[in-house]
CSV table of C-alpha atoms in Angstrom, one decimal:
chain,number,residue,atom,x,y,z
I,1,UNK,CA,7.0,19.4,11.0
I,2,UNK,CA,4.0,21.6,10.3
I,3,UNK,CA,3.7,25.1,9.6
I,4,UNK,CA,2.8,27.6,12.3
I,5,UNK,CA,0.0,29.1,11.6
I,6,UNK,CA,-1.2,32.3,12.7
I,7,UNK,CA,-4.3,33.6,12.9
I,8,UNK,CA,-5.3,37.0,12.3
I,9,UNK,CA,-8.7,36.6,12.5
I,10,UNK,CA,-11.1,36.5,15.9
I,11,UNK,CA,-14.4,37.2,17.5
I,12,UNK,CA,-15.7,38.6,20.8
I,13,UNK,CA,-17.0,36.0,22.8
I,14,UNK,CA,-20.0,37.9,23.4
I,15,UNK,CA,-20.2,38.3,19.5
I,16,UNK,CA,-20.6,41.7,18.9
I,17,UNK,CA,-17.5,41.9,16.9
I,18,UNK,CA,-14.9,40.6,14.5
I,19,UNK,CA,-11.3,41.6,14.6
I,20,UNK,CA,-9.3,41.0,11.5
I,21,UNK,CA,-5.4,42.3,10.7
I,22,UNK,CA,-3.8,43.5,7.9
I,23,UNK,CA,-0.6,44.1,8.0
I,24,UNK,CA,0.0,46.7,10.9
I,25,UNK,CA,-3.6,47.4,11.7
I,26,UNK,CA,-6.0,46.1,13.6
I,27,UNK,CA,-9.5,46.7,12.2
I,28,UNK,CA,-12.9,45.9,14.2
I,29,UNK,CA,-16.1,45.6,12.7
I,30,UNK,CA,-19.6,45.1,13.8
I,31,UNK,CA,-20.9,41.0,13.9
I,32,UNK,CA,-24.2,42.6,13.3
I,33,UNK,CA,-24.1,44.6,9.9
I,34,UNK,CA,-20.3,44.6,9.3
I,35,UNK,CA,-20.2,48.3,9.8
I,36,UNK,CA,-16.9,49.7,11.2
I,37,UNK,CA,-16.3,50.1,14.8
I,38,UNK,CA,-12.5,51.3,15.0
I,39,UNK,CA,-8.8,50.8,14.4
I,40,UNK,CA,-5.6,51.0,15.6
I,41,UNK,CA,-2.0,50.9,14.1
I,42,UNK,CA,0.8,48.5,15.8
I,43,UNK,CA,4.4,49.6,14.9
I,44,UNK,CA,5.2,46.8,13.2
I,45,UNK,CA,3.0,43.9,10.9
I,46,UNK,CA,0.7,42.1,13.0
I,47,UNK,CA,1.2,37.9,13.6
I,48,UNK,CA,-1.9,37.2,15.5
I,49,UNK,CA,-4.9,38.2,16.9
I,50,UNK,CA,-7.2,37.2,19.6
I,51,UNK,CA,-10.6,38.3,21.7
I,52,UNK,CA,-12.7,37.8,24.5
I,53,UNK,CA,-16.1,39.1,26.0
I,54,UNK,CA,-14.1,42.8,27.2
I,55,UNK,CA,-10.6,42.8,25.3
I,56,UNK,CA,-9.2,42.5,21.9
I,57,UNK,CA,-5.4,40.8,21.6
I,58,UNK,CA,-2.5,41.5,19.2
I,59,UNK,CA,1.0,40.2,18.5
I,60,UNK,CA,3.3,42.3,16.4
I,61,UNK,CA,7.0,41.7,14.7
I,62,UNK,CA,8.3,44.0,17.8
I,63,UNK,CA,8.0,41.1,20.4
I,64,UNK,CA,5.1,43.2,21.9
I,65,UNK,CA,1.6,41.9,22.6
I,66,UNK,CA,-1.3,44.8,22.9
I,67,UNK,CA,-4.7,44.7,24.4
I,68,UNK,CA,-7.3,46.8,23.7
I,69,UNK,CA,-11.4,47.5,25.0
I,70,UNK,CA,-13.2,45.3,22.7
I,71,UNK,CA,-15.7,47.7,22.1
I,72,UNK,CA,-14.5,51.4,21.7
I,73,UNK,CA,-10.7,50.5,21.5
I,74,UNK,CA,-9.7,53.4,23.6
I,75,UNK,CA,-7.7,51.7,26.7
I,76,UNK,CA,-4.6,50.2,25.4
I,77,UNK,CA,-1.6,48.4,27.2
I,78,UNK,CA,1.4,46.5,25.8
I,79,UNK,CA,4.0,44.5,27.1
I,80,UNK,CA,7.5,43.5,25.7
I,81,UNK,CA,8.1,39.7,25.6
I,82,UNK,CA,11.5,38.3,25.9
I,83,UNK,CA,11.2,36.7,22.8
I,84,UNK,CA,9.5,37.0,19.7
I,85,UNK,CA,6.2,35.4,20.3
I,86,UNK,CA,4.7,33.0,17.6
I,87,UNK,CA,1.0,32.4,18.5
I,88,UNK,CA,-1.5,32.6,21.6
I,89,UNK,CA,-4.6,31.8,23.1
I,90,UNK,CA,-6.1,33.8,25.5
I,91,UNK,CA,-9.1,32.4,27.7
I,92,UNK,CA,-12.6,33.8,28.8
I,93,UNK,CA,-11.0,35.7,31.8
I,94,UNK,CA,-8.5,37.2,30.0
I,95,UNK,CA,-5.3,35.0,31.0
I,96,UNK,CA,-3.0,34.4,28.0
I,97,UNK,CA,-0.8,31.7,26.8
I,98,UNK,CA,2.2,32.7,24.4
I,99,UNK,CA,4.6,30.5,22.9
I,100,UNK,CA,7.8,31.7,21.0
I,101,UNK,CA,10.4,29.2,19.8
I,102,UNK,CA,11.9,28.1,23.2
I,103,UNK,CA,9.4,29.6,26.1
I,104,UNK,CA,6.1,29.3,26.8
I,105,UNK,CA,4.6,32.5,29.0
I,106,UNK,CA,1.7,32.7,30.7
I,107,UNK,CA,0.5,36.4,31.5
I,108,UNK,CA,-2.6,37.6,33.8
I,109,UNK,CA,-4.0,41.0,33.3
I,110,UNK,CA,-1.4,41.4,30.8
I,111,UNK,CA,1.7,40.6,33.3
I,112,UNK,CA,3.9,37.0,32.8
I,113,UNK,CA,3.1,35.1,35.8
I,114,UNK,CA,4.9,32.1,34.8
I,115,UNK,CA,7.9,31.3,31.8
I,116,UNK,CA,8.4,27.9,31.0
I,117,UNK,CA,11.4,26.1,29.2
I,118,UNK,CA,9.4,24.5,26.4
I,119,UNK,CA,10.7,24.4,22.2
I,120,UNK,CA,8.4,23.2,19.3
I,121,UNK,CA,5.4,24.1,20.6
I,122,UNK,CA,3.0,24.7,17.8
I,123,UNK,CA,-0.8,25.6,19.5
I,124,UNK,CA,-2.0,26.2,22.3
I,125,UNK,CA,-5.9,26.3,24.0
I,126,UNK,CA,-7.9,27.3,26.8
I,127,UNK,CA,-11.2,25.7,28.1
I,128,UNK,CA,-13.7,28.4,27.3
I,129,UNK,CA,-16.1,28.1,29.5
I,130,UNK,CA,-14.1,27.8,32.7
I,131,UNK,CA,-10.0,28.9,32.3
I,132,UNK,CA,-8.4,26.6,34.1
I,133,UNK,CA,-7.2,24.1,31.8
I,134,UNK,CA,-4.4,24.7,29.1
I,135,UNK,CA,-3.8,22.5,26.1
I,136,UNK,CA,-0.4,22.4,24.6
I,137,UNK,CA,0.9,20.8,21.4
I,138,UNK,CA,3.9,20.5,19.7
I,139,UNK,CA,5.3,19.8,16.5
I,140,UNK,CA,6.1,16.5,16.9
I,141,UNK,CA,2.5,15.8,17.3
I,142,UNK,CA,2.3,15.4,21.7
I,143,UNK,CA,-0.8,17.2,23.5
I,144,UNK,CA,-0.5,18.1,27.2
I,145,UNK,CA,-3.2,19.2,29.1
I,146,UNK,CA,-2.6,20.9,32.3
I,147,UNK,CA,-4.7,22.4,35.3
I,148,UNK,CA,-3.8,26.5,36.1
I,149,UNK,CA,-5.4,27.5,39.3
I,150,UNK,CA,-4.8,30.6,41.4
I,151,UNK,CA,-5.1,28.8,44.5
I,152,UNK,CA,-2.0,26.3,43.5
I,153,UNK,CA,0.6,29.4,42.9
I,154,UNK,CA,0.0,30.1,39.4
I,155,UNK,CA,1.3,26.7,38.4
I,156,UNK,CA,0.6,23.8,35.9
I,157,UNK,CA,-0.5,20.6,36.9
I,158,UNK,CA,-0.5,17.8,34.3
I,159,UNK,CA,-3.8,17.0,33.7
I,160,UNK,CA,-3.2,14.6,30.9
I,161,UNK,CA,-1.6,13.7,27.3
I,162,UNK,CA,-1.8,12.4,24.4
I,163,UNK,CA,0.4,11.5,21.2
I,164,UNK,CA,-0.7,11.7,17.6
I,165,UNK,CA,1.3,10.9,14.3
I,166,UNK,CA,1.7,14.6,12.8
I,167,UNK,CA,2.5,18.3,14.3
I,168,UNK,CA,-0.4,20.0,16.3
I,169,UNK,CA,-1.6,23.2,14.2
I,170,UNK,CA,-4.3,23.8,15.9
I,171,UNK,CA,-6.6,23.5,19.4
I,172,UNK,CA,-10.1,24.9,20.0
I,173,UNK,CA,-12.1,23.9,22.4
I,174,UNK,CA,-15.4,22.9,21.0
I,175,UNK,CA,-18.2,24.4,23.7
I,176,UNK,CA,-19.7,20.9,23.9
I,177,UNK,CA,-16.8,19.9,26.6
I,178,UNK,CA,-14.2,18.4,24.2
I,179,UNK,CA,-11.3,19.8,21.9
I,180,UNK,CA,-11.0,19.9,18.0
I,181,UNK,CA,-7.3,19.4,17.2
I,182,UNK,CA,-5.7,19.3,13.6
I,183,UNK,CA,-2.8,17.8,13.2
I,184,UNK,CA,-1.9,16.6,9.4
I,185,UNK,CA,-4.8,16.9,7.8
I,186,UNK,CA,-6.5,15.1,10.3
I,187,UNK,CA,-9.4,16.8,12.2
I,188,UNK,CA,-9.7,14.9,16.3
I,189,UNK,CA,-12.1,15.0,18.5
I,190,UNK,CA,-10.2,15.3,22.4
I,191,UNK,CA,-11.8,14.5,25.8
I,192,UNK,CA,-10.7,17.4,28.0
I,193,UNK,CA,-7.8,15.6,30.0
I,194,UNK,CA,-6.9,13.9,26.7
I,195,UNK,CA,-7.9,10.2,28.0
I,196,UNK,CA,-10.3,9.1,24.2
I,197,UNK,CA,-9.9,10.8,21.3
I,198,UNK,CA,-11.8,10.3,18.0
I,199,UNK,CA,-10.5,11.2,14.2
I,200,UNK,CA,-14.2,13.0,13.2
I,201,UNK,CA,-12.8,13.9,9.6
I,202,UNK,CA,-9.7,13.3,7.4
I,203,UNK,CA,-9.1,15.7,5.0
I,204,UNK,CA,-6.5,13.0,3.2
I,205,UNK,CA,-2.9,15.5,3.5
I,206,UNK,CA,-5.0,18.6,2.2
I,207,UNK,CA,-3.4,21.8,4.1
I,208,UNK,CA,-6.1,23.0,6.3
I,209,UNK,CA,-4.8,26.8,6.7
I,210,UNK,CA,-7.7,27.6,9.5
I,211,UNK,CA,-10.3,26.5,11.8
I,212,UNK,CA,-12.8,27.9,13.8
I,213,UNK,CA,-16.3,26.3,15.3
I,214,UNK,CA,-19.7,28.0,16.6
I,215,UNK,CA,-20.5,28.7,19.7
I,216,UNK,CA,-23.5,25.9,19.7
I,217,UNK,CA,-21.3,23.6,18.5
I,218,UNK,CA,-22.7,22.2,15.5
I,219,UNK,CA,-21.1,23.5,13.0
I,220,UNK,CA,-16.9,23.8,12.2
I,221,UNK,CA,-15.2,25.7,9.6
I,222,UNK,CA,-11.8,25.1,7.8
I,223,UNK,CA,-9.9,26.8,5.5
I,224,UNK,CA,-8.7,24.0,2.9
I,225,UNK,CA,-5.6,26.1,0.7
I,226,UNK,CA,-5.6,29.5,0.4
I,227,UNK,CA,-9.4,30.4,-1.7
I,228,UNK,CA,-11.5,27.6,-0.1
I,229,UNK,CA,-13.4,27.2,3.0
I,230,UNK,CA,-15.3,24.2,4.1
I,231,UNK,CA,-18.4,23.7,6.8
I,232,UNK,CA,-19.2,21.0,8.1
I,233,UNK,CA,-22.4,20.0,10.4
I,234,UNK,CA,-21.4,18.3,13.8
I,235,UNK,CA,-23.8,17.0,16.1
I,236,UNK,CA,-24.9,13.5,14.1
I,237,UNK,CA,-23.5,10.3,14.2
I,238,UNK,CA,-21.9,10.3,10.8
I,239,UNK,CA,-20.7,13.9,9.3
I,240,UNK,CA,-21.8,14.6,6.3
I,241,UNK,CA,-20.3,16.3,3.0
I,242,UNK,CA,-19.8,19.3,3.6
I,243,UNK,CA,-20.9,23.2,2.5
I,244,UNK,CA,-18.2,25.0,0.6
I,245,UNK,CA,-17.2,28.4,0.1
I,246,UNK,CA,-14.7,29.7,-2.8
I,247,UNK,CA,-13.2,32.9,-3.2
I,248,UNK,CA,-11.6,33.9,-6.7
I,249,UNK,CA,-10.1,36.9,-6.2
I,250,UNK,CA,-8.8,37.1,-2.5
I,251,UNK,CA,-7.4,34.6,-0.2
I,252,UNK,CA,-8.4,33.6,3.2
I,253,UNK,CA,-7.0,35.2,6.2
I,254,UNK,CA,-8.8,33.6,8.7
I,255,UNK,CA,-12.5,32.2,10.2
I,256,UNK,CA,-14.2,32.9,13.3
I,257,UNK,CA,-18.1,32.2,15.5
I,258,UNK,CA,-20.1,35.0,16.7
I,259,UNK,CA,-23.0,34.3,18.6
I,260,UNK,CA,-24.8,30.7,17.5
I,261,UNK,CA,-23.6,29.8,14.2
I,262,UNK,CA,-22.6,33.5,12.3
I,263,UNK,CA,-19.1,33.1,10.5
I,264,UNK,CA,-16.8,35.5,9.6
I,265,UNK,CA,-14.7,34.8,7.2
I,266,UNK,CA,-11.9,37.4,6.5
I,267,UNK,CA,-10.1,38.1,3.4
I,268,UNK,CA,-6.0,39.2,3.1
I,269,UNK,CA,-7.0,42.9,2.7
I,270,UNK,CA,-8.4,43.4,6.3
I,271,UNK,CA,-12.3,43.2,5.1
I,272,UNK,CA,-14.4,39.7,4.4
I,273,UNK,CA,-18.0,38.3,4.5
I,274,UNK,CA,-20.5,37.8,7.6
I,275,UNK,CA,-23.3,34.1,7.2
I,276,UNK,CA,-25.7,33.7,9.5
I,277,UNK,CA,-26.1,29.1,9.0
I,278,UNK,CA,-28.7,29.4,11.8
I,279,UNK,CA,-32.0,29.3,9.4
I,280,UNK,CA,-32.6,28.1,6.5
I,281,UNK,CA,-32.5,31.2,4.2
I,282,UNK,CA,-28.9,32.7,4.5
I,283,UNK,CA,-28.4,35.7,5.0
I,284,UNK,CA,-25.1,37.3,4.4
I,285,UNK,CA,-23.4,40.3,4.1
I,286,UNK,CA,-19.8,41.8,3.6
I,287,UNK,CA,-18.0,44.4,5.9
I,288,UNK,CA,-17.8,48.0,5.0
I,289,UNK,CA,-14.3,49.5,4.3
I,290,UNK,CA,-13.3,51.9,7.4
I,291,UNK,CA,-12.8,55.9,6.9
I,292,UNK,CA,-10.0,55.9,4.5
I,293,UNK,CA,-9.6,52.8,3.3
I,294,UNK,CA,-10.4,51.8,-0.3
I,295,UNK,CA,-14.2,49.7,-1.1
I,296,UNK,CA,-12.5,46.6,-2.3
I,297,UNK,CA,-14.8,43.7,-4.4
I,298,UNK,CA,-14.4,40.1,-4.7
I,299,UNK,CA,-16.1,36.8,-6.4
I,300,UNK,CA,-17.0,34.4,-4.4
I,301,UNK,CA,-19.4,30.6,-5.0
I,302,UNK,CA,-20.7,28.6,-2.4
I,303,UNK,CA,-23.2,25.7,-1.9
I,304,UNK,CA,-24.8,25.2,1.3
I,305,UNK,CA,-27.2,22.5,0.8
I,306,UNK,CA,-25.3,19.7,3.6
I,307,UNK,CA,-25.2,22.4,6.1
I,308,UNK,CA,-27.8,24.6,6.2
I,309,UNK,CA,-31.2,23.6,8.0
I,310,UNK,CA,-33.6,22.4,6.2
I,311,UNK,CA,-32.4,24.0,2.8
I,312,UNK,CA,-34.2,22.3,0.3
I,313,UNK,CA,-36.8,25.2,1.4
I,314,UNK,CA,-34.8,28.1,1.5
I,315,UNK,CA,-33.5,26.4,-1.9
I,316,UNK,CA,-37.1,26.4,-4.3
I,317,UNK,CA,-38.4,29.6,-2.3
I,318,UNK,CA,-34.9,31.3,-4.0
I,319,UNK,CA,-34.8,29.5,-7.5
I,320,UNK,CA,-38.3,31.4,-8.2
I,321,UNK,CA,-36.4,34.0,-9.3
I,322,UNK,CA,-32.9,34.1,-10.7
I,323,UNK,CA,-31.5,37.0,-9.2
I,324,UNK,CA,-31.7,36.1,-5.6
I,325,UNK,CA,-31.2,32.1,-6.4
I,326,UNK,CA,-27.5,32.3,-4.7
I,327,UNK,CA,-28.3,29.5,-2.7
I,328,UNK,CA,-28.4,26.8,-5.6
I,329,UNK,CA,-25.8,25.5,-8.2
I,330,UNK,CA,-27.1,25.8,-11.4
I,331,UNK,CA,-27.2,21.8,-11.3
I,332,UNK,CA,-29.4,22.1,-8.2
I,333,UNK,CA,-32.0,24.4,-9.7
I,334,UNK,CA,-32.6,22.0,-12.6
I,335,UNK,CA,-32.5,19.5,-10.2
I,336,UNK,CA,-35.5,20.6,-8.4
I,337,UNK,CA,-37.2,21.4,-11.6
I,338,UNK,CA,-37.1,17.5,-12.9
I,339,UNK,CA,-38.0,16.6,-10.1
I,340,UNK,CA,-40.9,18.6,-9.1
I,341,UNK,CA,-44.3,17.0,-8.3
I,342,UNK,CA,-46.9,17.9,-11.2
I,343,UNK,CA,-50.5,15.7,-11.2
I,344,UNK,CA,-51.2,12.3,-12.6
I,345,UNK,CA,-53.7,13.2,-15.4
I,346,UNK,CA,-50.5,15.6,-17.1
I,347,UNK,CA,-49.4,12.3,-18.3
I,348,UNK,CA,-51.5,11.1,-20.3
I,349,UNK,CA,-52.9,14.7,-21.7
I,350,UNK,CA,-48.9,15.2,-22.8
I,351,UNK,CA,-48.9,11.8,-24.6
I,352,UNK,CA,-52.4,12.7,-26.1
I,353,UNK,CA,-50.8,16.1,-27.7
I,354,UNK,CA,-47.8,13.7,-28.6
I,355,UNK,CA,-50.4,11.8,-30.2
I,356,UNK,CA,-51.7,14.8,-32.2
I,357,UNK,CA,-48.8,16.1,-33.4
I,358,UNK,CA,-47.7,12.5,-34.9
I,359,UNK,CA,-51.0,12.0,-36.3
I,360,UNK,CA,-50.8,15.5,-38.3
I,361,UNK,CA,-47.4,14.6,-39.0
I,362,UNK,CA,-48.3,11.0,-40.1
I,363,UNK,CA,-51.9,12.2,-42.2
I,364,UNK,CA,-49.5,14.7,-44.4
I,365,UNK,CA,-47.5,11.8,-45.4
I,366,UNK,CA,-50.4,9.1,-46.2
I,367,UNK,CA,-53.0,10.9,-48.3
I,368,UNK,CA,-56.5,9.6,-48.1
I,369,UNK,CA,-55.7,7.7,-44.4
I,370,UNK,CA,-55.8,11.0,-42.4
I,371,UNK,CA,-58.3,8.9,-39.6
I,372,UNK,CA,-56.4,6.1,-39.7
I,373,UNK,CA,-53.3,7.6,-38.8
I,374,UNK,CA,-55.3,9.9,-36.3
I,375,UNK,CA,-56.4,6.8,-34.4
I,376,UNK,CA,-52.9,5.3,-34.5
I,377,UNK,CA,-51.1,7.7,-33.4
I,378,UNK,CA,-53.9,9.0,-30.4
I,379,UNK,CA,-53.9,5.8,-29.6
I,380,UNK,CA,-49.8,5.5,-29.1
I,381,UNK,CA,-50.0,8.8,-27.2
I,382,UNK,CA,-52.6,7.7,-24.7
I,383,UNK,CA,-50.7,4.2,-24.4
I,384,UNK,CA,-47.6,6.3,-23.5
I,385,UNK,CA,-49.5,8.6,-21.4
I,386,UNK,CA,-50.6,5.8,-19.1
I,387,UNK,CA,-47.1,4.3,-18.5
I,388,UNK,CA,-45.9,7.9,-17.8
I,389,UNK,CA,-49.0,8.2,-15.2
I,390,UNK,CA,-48.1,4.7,-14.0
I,391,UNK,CA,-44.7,5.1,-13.5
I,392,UNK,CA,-45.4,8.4,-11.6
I,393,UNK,CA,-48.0,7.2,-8.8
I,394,UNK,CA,-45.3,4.6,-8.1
I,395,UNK,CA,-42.4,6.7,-7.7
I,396,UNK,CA,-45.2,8.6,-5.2
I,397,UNK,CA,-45.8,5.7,-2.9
């Protein structure tokens, strides 16, 4: 069976801000410039986190779950749940789905509506874009998919199902009217009722630790251990390798999409790094530590050069100078050195100078042939300049 995980990491869905949790706080920051907006203190440590356009969503160790205004954090409600909650999703209108060990609860403006009799769930999911449908999977590795409508008495109506080999660890709906589920190191592609499915990535048994995906869809994040994050371009016919961050001093606590394709990536101390994978020069920047909290620093790596739009651009504009080339691998920048276009004639000028030097070389050690060994040796460079020429103009065409 798979591990729950839990994520304490989320963004508006208007993407003005990040939430991230460390241990009993709750700490919002600006998607813009990573400033701090506020923060609030839960009585106990913090499991999960969630947010939509108005509200921000915590679960605690207390079996309570809080809600806040996403913006100025000021209106806060809580509710005890019968049992200790493990995980939740909560949709675009605010409804919430909460599983703990035996029940699953679904609450509306912060009041359970429904409890259902249901162990070993392990995810849940909400459509984004409308509400009304619930995905539901377990750690045997079974997806439901019901229907939730006011106008049928709050209840679920099975919409669909479908069974795969490993526990479900995690369900996002994907904005481009299908789900992403992960279940054993194997990253699915859902229809919404659950009728085809599609494996889009296999990540051969590596623990993928968390998962988030942009709002346009074309790009999807996963945390692979507990330093490593991958990126991966959707959209095309065959997915490509993909763009990888690594962190050597902090571990992951968890990814989310702002508006188009800005990730957050937060780290285990309650602060982390903002991308913008939109253009073509990244632009990134880290969060600033709220009022009283310590400045803490970090190393992190990463090559973007599958994900990124047309990077090779954004690549030789940054390699000019070697303080701002972050975007290349030091194997990448001489990369784009040996291979960069230089005219035909600097062939055969460069096998002329060979030619020179030889001949000097060549004249010291035969006294009295100096033009002899002149003409040989010119005549070697400017053989050897030709092929280089030659072998350049076809490598052009």
């Amino acid at each position: 069976m798979g591990e729950i995980q839990q994520n304490r990491v989320a963004c508006s869905a208007n993407g003005r801000v990040m939430v991230i949790s460390h241990l009993q706080e709750i700490l919002i920051y600006s998607a813009i410039d990573g400033s701090p907006i506020w923060r609030q203190q839960c009585q106990t440590e913090i499991k999960s986190v969630s947010a939509n356009a108005g509200f921000v969503y915590a679960l605690d160790n207390s079996k309570q779950i809080h809600r806040w205004e996403a913006l100025k954090g000021e209106i806060h409600e809580s509710l005890s749940l019968p049992e200790q909650p493990l995980g939740m999703a909560v949709s675009a209108e605010g409804d919430c789905a909460v599983f703990s060990p035996n029940h699953l609860f679904l609450l509306r403006d912060l009041k359970i509506v429904q409890s259902i009799d249901r162990s070993s769930i392990s995810a849940v999911g909400w459509v984004d874009d409308a509400g009304d449908i619930l995905a539901i999977g377990d750690q045997t590795g079974q997806l439901w998919f019901f229907e939730w409508r006011m106008d049928s008495g709050m209840n679920l109506h099975p919409a669909g199902y479908l069974k795969l080999n490993c526990s479900v660890e995690y369900i996002h709906w994907d904005h481009c009217q299908s789900w992403v589920v992960v279940a054993g190191g194997e990253i699915w592609q859902i229809s919404r009722n659950g009728q085809k499915s599609n494996k889009i990535i296999d990540m051969f048994q590596q623990p993928i630790h968390h998962l988030a995906i942009s709002v346009d869809g074309n790009h999807l994040a996963v945390a692979v251990g507990q330093q490593t994050v991958l990126v991966f371009r959707l959209g095309k016919a065959q997915i490509g390798n993909p763009g990888q961050f690594d962190y050597q001093d902090r571990t992951i606590a968890g990814l989310g999409f702002g508006l188009d394709a800005t990730l957050f990536i937060g780290l285990d101390t309650g602060d982390g790094n903002i991308f913008d994978l939109s253009t073509s020069e990244l632009t990134f920047i880290r969060t600033d530590p709220h009022p009283g909290r310590p400045l803490t620093l970090w190393t992190l790596s990463f090559d973007l050069l599958n994900v990124l739009p047309n990077p090779e651009v954004s690549y030789d504009r940054k390699s000019k100078n070697p303080l701002t080339a972050y975007l290349a691998t030091r194997e990448e920048i001489s990369r784009q050195v040996s291979t960069k276009k230089y005219p035909a004639w600097i062939g055969p000028i460069l096998g002329m100078i060979a030619g020179l030097v030889f001949g000097a070389r060549l004249a010291k050690d035969l006294p009295g042939n100096e033009v002899l060994a002149f003409a040989v040796a010119i005549g070697i460079g400017g053989f050897a300049g030709s092929i280089v020429m030659l072998l350049d103009l076809m490598k052009r065409k």
